[in-house]
mmCIF file of N, CA and C in Angstrom:
data_model
loop_
_atom_site.group_PDB
_atom_site.id
_atom_site.type_symbol
_atom_site.label_atom_id
_atom_site.label_comp_id
_atom_site.label_asym_id
_atom_site.label_seq_id
_atom_site.Cartn_x
_atom_site.Cartn_y
_atom_site.Cartn_z
ATOM 1 N N MET A 269 -8.556 -11.321 7.755
ATOM 2 C CA MET A 269 -7.518 -10.475 7.208
ATOM 3 C C MET A 269 -7.833 -9.041 7.647
ATOM 4 N N PRO A 270 -6.838 -8.329 8.141
ATOM 5 C CA PRO A 270 -7.067 -6.942 8.550
ATOM 6 C C PRO A 270 -7.516 -6.071 7.365
ATOM 7 N N GLU A 271 -8.242 -5.026 7.690
ATOM 8 C CA GLU A 271 -8.804 -4.159 6.648
ATOM 9 C C GLU A 271 -7.735 -3.586 5.722
ATOM 10 N N ASP A 272 -6.626 -3.118 6.273
ATOM 11 C CA ASP A 272 -5.587 -2.523 5.425
ATOM 12 C C ASP A 272 -5.047 -3.525 4.410
ATOM 13 N N LYS A 273 -4.841 -4.752 4.858
ATOM 14 C CA LYS A 273 -4.341 -5.788 3.952
ATOM 15 C C LYS A 273 -5.402 -6.132 2.908
ATOM 16 N N MET A 274 -6.666 -6.151 3.328
ATOM 17 C CA MET A 274 -7.755 -6.430 2.397
ATOM 18 C C MET A 274 -7.777 -5.378 1.290
ATOM 19 N N VAL A 275 -7.608 -4.132 1.651
ATOM 20 C CA VAL A 275 -7.572 -3.051 0.664
ATOM 21 C C VAL A 275 -6.425 -3.273 -0.319
ATOM 22 N N GLU A 276 -5.246 -3.603 0.177
ATOM 23 C CA GLU A 276 -4.086 -3.817 -0.695
ATOM 24 C C GLU A 276 -4.322 -4.970 -1.672
ATOM 25 N N VAL A 277 -4.887 -6.060 -1.162
ATOM 26 C CA VAL A 277 -5.150 -7.217 -2.016
ATOM 27 C C VAL A 277 -6.196 -6.871 -3.068
ATOM 28 N N LEU A 278 -7.256 -6.195 -2.665
ATOM 29 C CA LEU A 278 -8.307 -5.822 -3.619
ATOM 30 C C LEU A 278 -7.785 -4.879 -4.701
ATOM 31 N N ILE A 279 -6.908 -3.975 -4.336
ATOM 32 C CA ILE A 279 -6.310 -3.077 -5.339
ATOM 33 C C ILE A 279 -5.589 -3.908 -6.391
ATOM 34 N N ASP A 280 -4.751 -4.838 -5.952
ATOM 35 C CA ASP A 280 -4.005 -5.658 -6.907
ATOM 36 C C ASP A 280 -4.918 -6.581 -7.712
ATOM 37 N N ILE A 281 -5.968 -7.071 -7.102
ATOM 38 C CA ILE A 281 -6.913 -7.914 -7.840
ATOM 39 C C ILE A 281 -7.596 -7.110 -8.941
ATOM 40 N N HIS A 282 -8.005 -5.898 -8.619
ATOM 41 C CA HIS A 282 -8.666 -5.079 -9.643
ATOM 42 C C HIS A 282 -7.698 -4.653 -10.740
ATOM 43 N N LEU A 283 -6.454 -4.393 -10.394
ATOM 44 C CA LEU A 283 -5.452 -4.092 -11.420
ATOM 45 C C LEU A 283 -5.245 -5.301 -12.327
ATOM 46 N N THR A 284 -5.228 -6.482 -11.732
ATOM 47 C CA THR A 284 -5.079 -7.713 -12.500
ATOM 48 C C THR A 284 -6.267 -7.939 -13.419
ATOM 49 N N GLU A 285 -7.471 -7.687 -12.914
ATOM 50 C CA GLU A 285 -8.672 -7.816 -13.745
ATOM 51 C C GLU A 285 -8.607 -6.859 -14.927
ATOM 52 N N GLY A 286 -8.199 -5.624 -14.655
ATOM 53 C CA GLY A 286 -8.095 -4.640 -15.731
ATOM 54 C C GLY A 286 -7.081 -5.043 -16.780
ATOM 55 N N LEU A 287 -5.952 -5.541 -16.328
ATOM 56 C CA LEU A 287 -4.903 -5.973 -17.244
ATOM 57 C C LEU A 287 -5.390 -7.096 -18.148
ATOM 58 N N THR A 288 -5.992 -8.116 -17.556
ATOM 59 C CA THR A 288 -6.410 -9.271 -18.359
ATOM 60 C C THR A 288 -7.591 -8.943 -19.266
ATOM 61 N N SER A 289 -8.476 -8.069 -18.822
ATOM 62 C CA SER A 289 -9.620 -7.734 -19.675
ATOM 63 C C SER A 289 -9.215 -6.854 -20.858
ATOM 64 N N ALA A 290 -8.093 -6.152 -20.719
ATOM 65 C CA ALA A 290 -7.629 -5.275 -21.795
ATOM 66 C C ALA A 290 -6.778 -6.013 -22.829
ATOM 67 N N MET A 291 -6.421 -7.241 -22.551
ATOM 68 C CA MET A 291 -5.569 -7.990 -23.477
ATOM 69 C C MET A 291 -6.385 -8.477 -24.674
ATOM 70 N N PRO A 292 -5.794 -8.416 -25.847
ATOM 71 C CA PRO A 292 -6.516 -8.830 -27.061
ATOM 72 C C PRO A 292 -6.483 -10.353 -27.258
ATOM 73 N N VAL A 293 -7.085 -11.051 -26.297
ATOM 74 C CA VAL A 293 -7.155 -12.512 -26.376
ATOM 75 C C VAL A 293 -8.590 -12.945 -26.122
ATOM 76 N N ALA A 294 -8.878 -14.177 -26.458
ATOM 77 C CA ALA A 294 -10.216 -14.717 -26.241
ATOM 78 C C ALA A 294 -10.539 -14.736 -24.751
ATOM 79 N N TYR A 295 -11.824 -14.672 -24.442
ATOM 80 C CA TYR A 295 -12.271 -14.648 -23.048
ATOM 81 C C TYR A 295 -11.710 -15.831 -22.263
ATOM 82 N N ASP A 296 -11.770 -17.027 -22.846
ATOM 83 C CA ASP A 296 -11.264 -18.214 -22.152
ATOM 84 C C ASP A 296 -9.789 -18.061 -21.794
ATOM 85 N N SER A 297 -9.024 -17.528 -22.714
ATOM 86 C CA SER A 297 -7.587 -17.335 -22.469
ATOM 87 C C SER A 297 -7.358 -16.277 -21.392
ATOM 88 N N SER A 298 -8.132 -15.202 -21.437
ATOM 89 C CA SER A 298 -7.944 -14.158 -20.435
ATOM 90 C C SER A 298 -8.343 -14.662 -19.051
ATOM 91 N N LYS A 299 -9.322 -15.537 -18.990
ATOM 92 C CA LYS A 299 -9.733 -16.107 -17.711
ATOM 93 C C LYS A 299 -8.617 -16.987 -17.126
ATOM 94 N N VAL A 300 -7.975 -17.781 -17.964
ATOM 95 C CA VAL A 300 -6.858 -18.613 -17.518
ATOM 96 C C VAL A 300 -5.713 -17.726 -17.035
ATOM 97 N N LEU A 301 -5.404 -16.692 -17.817
ATOM 98 C CA LEU A 301 -4.343 -15.762 -17.428
ATOM 99 C C LEU A 301 -4.678 -15.081 -16.108
ATOM 100 N N TYR A 302 -5.933 -14.645 -15.950
ATOM 101 C CA TYR A 302 -6.333 -13.991 -14.705
ATOM 102 C C TYR A 302 -6.120 -14.923 -13.513
ATOM 103 N N ASN A 303 -6.520 -16.169 -13.648
ATOM 104 C CA ASN A 303 -6.359 -17.123 -12.550
ATOM 105 C C ASN A 303 -4.893 -17.279 -12.156
ATOM 106 N N LEU A 304 -4.004 -17.292 -13.137
ATOM 107 C CA LEU A 304 -2.575 -17.383 -12.839
ATOM 108 C C LEU A 304 -2.070 -16.125 -12.129
ATOM 109 N N LEU A 305 -2.481 -14.975 -12.631
ATOM 110 C CA LEU A 305 -2.036 -13.715 -12.030
ATOM 111 C C LEU A 305 -2.638 -13.503 -10.643
ATOM 112 N N GLU A 306 -3.868 -13.981 -10.451
ATOM 113 C CA GLU A 306 -4.498 -13.863 -9.140
ATOM 114 C C GLU A 306 -3.680 -14.641 -8.100
ATOM 115 N N LYS A 307 -3.185 -15.798 -8.485
ATOM 116 C CA LYS A 307 -2.340 -16.575 -7.568
ATOM 117 C C LYS A 307 -1.101 -15.771 -7.183
ATOM 118 N N ASP A 308 -0.537 -15.033 -8.142
ATOM 119 C CA ASP A 308 0.623 -14.186 -7.849
ATOM 120 C C ASP A 308 0.272 -13.084 -6.853
ATOM 121 N N VAL A 309 -0.931 -12.548 -6.965
ATOM 122 C CA VAL A 309 -1.381 -11.519 -6.019
ATOM 123 C C VAL A 309 -1.406 -12.100 -4.604
ATOM 124 N N PHE A 310 -1.958 -13.300 -4.475
ATOM 125 C CA PHE A 310 -2.033 -13.919 -3.157
ATOM 126 C C PHE A 310 -0.642 -14.240 -2.615
ATOM 127 N N ILE A 311 0.242 -14.672 -3.477
ATOM 128 C CA ILE A 311 1.624 -14.948 -3.051
ATOM 129 C C ILE A 311 2.291 -13.653 -2.600
ATOM 130 N N LYS A 312 2.122 -12.604 -3.390
ATOM 131 C CA LYS A 312 2.721 -11.311 -3.054
ATOM 132 C C LYS A 312 2.288 -10.843 -1.668
ATOM 133 N N HIS A 313 1.006 -11.019 -1.368
ATOM 134 C CA HIS A 313 0.463 -10.541 -0.097
ATOM 135 C C HIS A 313 0.494 -11.604 1.003
ATOM 136 N N GLN A 314 1.058 -12.753 0.677
ATOM 137 C CA GLN A 314 1.188 -13.852 1.630
ATOM 138 C C GLN A 314 -0.148 -14.214 2.281
ATOM 139 N N VAL A 315 -1.132 -14.429 1.401
ATOM 140 C CA VAL A 315 -2.466 -14.814 1.849
ATOM 141 C C VAL A 315 -2.979 -15.907 0.925
ATOM 142 N N SER A 316 -3.683 -16.854 1.471
ATOM 143 C CA SER A 316 -4.246 -17.921 0.642
ATOM 144 C C SER A 316 -5.578 -17.462 0.049
ATOM 145 N N ASP A 317 -5.978 -18.108 -1.027
ATOM 146 C CA ASP A 317 -7.256 -17.745 -1.631
ATOM 147 C C ASP A 317 -8.412 -18.032 -0.678
ATOM 148 N N SER A 318 -8.282 -19.063 0.154
ATOM 149 C CA SER A 318 -9.361 -19.367 1.101
ATOM 150 C C SER A 318 -9.466 -18.297 2.188
ATOM 151 N N VAL A 319 -8.340 -17.773 2.656
ATOM 152 C CA VAL A 319 -8.375 -16.689 3.646
ATOM 153 C C VAL A 319 -8.981 -15.445 3.015
ATOM 154 N N PHE A 320 -8.618 -15.163 1.770
ATOM 155 C CA PHE A 320 -9.195 -14.020 1.071
ATOM 156 C C PHE A 320 -10.709 -14.178 0.954
ATOM 157 N N THR A 321 -11.160 -15.353 0.536
ATOM 158 C CA THR A 321 -12.597 -15.602 0.375
ATOM 159 C C THR A 321 -13.329 -15.458 1.713
ATOM 160 N N GLN A 322 -12.774 -16.029 2.757
ATOM 161 C CA GLN A 322 -13.397 -15.910 4.073
ATOM 162 C C GLN A 322 -13.437 -14.456 4.541
ATOM 163 N N SER A 323 -12.397 -13.709 4.243
ATOM 164 C CA SER A 323 -12.370 -12.292 4.618
ATOM 165 C C SER A 323 -13.421 -11.503 3.842
ATOM 166 N N MET A 324 -13.562 -11.808 2.554
ATOM 167 C CA MET A 324 -14.603 -11.140 1.763
ATOM 168 C C MET A 324 -15.972 -11.422 2.363
ATOM 169 N N LEU A 325 -16.240 -12.674 2.696
ATOM 170 C CA LEU A 325 -17.530 -13.029 3.291
ATOM 171 C C LEU A 325 -17.738 -12.308 4.619
ATOM 172 N N TYR A 326 -16.686 -12.192 5.405
ATOM 173 C CA TYR A 326 -16.761 -11.479 6.673
ATOM 174 C C TYR A 326 -17.122 -10.003 6.447
ATOM 175 N N TYR A 327 -16.388 -9.342 5.560
ATOM 176 C CA TYR A 327 -16.624 -7.917 5.328
ATOM 177 C C TYR A 327 -17.961 -7.661 4.638
ATOM 178 N N LEU A 328 -18.422 -8.587 3.833
ATOM 179 C CA LEU A 328 -19.708 -8.411 3.159
ATOM 180 C C LEU A 328 -20.885 -8.463 4.132
ATOM 181 N N ARG A 329 -20.679 -8.997 5.318
ATOM 182 C CA ARG A 329 -21.754 -9.024 6.318
ATOM 183 C C ARG A 329 -22.091 -7.637 6.837
ATOM 184 N N ASP A 330 -21.169 -6.710 6.675
ATOM 185 C CA ASP A 330 -21.382 -5.342 7.141
ATOM 186 C C ASP A 330 -21.217 -4.391 5.954
ATOM 187 N N PRO A 331 -22.338 -4.057 5.294
ATOM 188 C CA PRO A 331 -22.264 -3.233 4.082
ATOM 189 C C PRO A 331 -21.523 -1.907 4.275
ATOM 190 N N SER A 332 -21.661 -1.283 5.430
ATOM 191 C CA SER A 332 -20.970 0.003 5.621
ATOM 192 C C SER A 332 -19.461 -0.199 5.689
ATOM 193 N N GLU A 333 -19.029 -1.303 6.277
ATOM 194 C CA GLU A 333 -17.596 -1.591 6.324
ATOM 195 C C GLU A 333 -17.067 -1.911 4.929
ATOM 196 N N MET A 334 -17.823 -2.684 4.170
ATOM 197 C CA MET A 334 -17.401 -3.024 2.812
ATOM 198 C C MET A 334 -17.369 -1.773 1.936
ATOM 199 N N GLU A 335 -18.319 -0.883 2.154
ATOM 200 C CA GLU A 335 -18.331 0.377 1.399
ATOM 201 C C GLU A 335 -17.090 1.207 1.724
ATOM 202 N N ARG A 336 -16.706 1.225 2.981
ATOM 203 C CA ARG A 336 -15.500 1.963 3.387
ATOM 204 C C ARG A 336 -14.252 1.349 2.747
ATOM 205 N N ILE A 337 -14.184 0.023 2.719
ATOM 206 C CA ILE A 337 -13.047 -0.661 2.103
ATOM 207 C C ILE A 337 -12.974 -0.323 0.620
ATOM 208 N N TYR A 338 -14.108 -0.435 -0.077
ATOM 209 C CA TYR A 338 -14.096 -0.171 -1.516
ATOM 210 C C TYR A 338 -13.886 1.295 -1.832
ATOM 211 N N SER A 339 -14.270 2.162 -0.942
ATOM 212 C CA SER A 339 -13.979 3.580 -1.138
ATOM 213 C C SER A 339 -12.471 3.801 -1.143
ATOM 214 N N ARG A 340 -11.764 3.129 -0.255
ATOM 215 C CA ARG A 340 -10.294 3.214 -0.212
ATOM 216 C C ARG A 340 -9.674 2.595 -1.463
ATOM 217 N N VAL A 341 -10.233 1.472 -1.905
ATOM 218 C CA VAL A 341 -9.718 0.806 -3.109
ATOM 219 C C VAL A 341 -9.872 1.729 -4.318
ATOM 220 N N VAL A 342 -11.062 2.273 -4.486
ATOM 221 C CA VAL A 342 -11.327 3.149 -5.628
ATOM 222 C C VAL A 342 -10.445 4.391 -5.572
ATOM 223 N N ASP A 343 -10.314 4.986 -4.394
ATOM 224 C CA ASP A 343 -9.452 6.166 -4.256
ATOM 225 C C ASP A 343 -8.013 5.840 -4.661
ATOM 226 N N SER A 344 -7.514 4.709 -4.222
ATOM 227 C CA SER A 344 -6.145 4.319 -4.561
ATOM 228 C C SER A 344 -5.975 4.078 -6.054
ATOM 229 N N LEU A 345 -6.963 3.425 -6.651
ATOM 230 C CA LEU A 345 -6.899 3.168 -8.096
ATOM 231 C C LEU A 345 -6.964 4.472 -8.888
ATOM 232 N N MET A 346 -7.779 5.414 -8.425
ATOM 233 C CA MET A 346 -7.885 6.706 -9.116
ATOM 234 C C MET A 346 -6.576 7.487 -9.008
ATOM 235 N N VAL A 347 -5.928 7.437 -7.855
ATOM 236 C CA VAL A 347 -4.638 8.120 -7.685
ATOM 237 C C VAL A 347 -3.611 7.513 -8.631
ATOM 238 N N ARG A 348 -3.581 6.191 -8.713
ATOM 239 C CA ARG A 348 -2.636 5.535 -9.624
ATOM 240 C C ARG A 348 -2.905 5.930 -11.069
ATOM 241 N N GLU A 349 -4.175 5.961 -11.432
ATOM 242 C CA GLU A 349 -4.522 6.302 -12.809
ATOM 243 C C GLU A 349 -4.157 7.751 -13.124
ATOM 244 N N SER A 350 -4.452 8.656 -12.205
ATOM 245 C CA SER A 350 -4.175 10.071 -12.467
ATOM 246 C C SER A 350 -2.685 10.377 -12.489
ATOM 247 N N SER A 351 -1.899 9.557 -11.795
ATOM 248 C CA SER A 351 -0.453 9.791 -11.792
ATOM 249 C C SER A 351 0.248 9.000 -12.893
ATOM 250 N N GLY A 352 -0.543 8.338 -13.742
ATOM 251 C CA GLY A 352 0.039 7.575 -14.828
ATOM 252 C C GLY A 352 0.720 6.321 -14.355
ATOM 253 N N GLY A 353 0.297 5.829 -13.191
ATOM 254 C CA GLY A 353 0.916 4.647 -12.591
ATOM 255 C C GLY A 353 0.768 3.412 -13.466
ATOM 256 N N THR A 354 1.656 2.495 -13.273
ATOM 257 C CA THR A 354 1.630 1.244 -14.005
ATOM 258 C C THR A 354 1.374 0.101 -13.037
ATOM 259 N N ILE A 355 1.134 -1.039 -13.582
ATOM 260 C CA ILE A 355 0.941 -2.216 -12.763
ATOM 261 C C ILE A 355 2.315 -2.772 -12.431
ATOM 262 N N ASP A 356 2.731 -2.535 -11.208
ATOM 263 C CA ASP A 356 4.068 -2.956 -10.796
ATOM 264 C C ASP A 356 4.010 -4.000 -9.696
ATOM 265 N N GLN A 357 2.939 -4.740 -9.656
ATOM 266 C CA GLN A 357 2.758 -5.666 -8.559
ATOM 267 C C GLN A 357 3.595 -6.911 -8.660
ATOM 268 N N PHE A 358 4.110 -7.255 -9.845
ATOM 269 C CA PHE A 358 4.808 -8.527 -9.994
ATOM 270 C C PHE A 358 6.249 -8.277 -10.166
#
């Protein structure tokens, strides 16, 4: 998966994690909800979970590249937070 697409997918995955962890439900329920929403992220970005996993493994082989990717993810999440952005991925 190209780096730009990886960044977009990771942003939505982290937004999904934040959403489900903030919900006032039991851990087991939030985990089930996260799994459902994660599938929506992959559908939105037209990528399979196996391609995502393989891409993560690829990028993790080069720590400096992974650091650059996560720097972009964090920057994007901070911009959304500072602008009062909402989760509009679905």
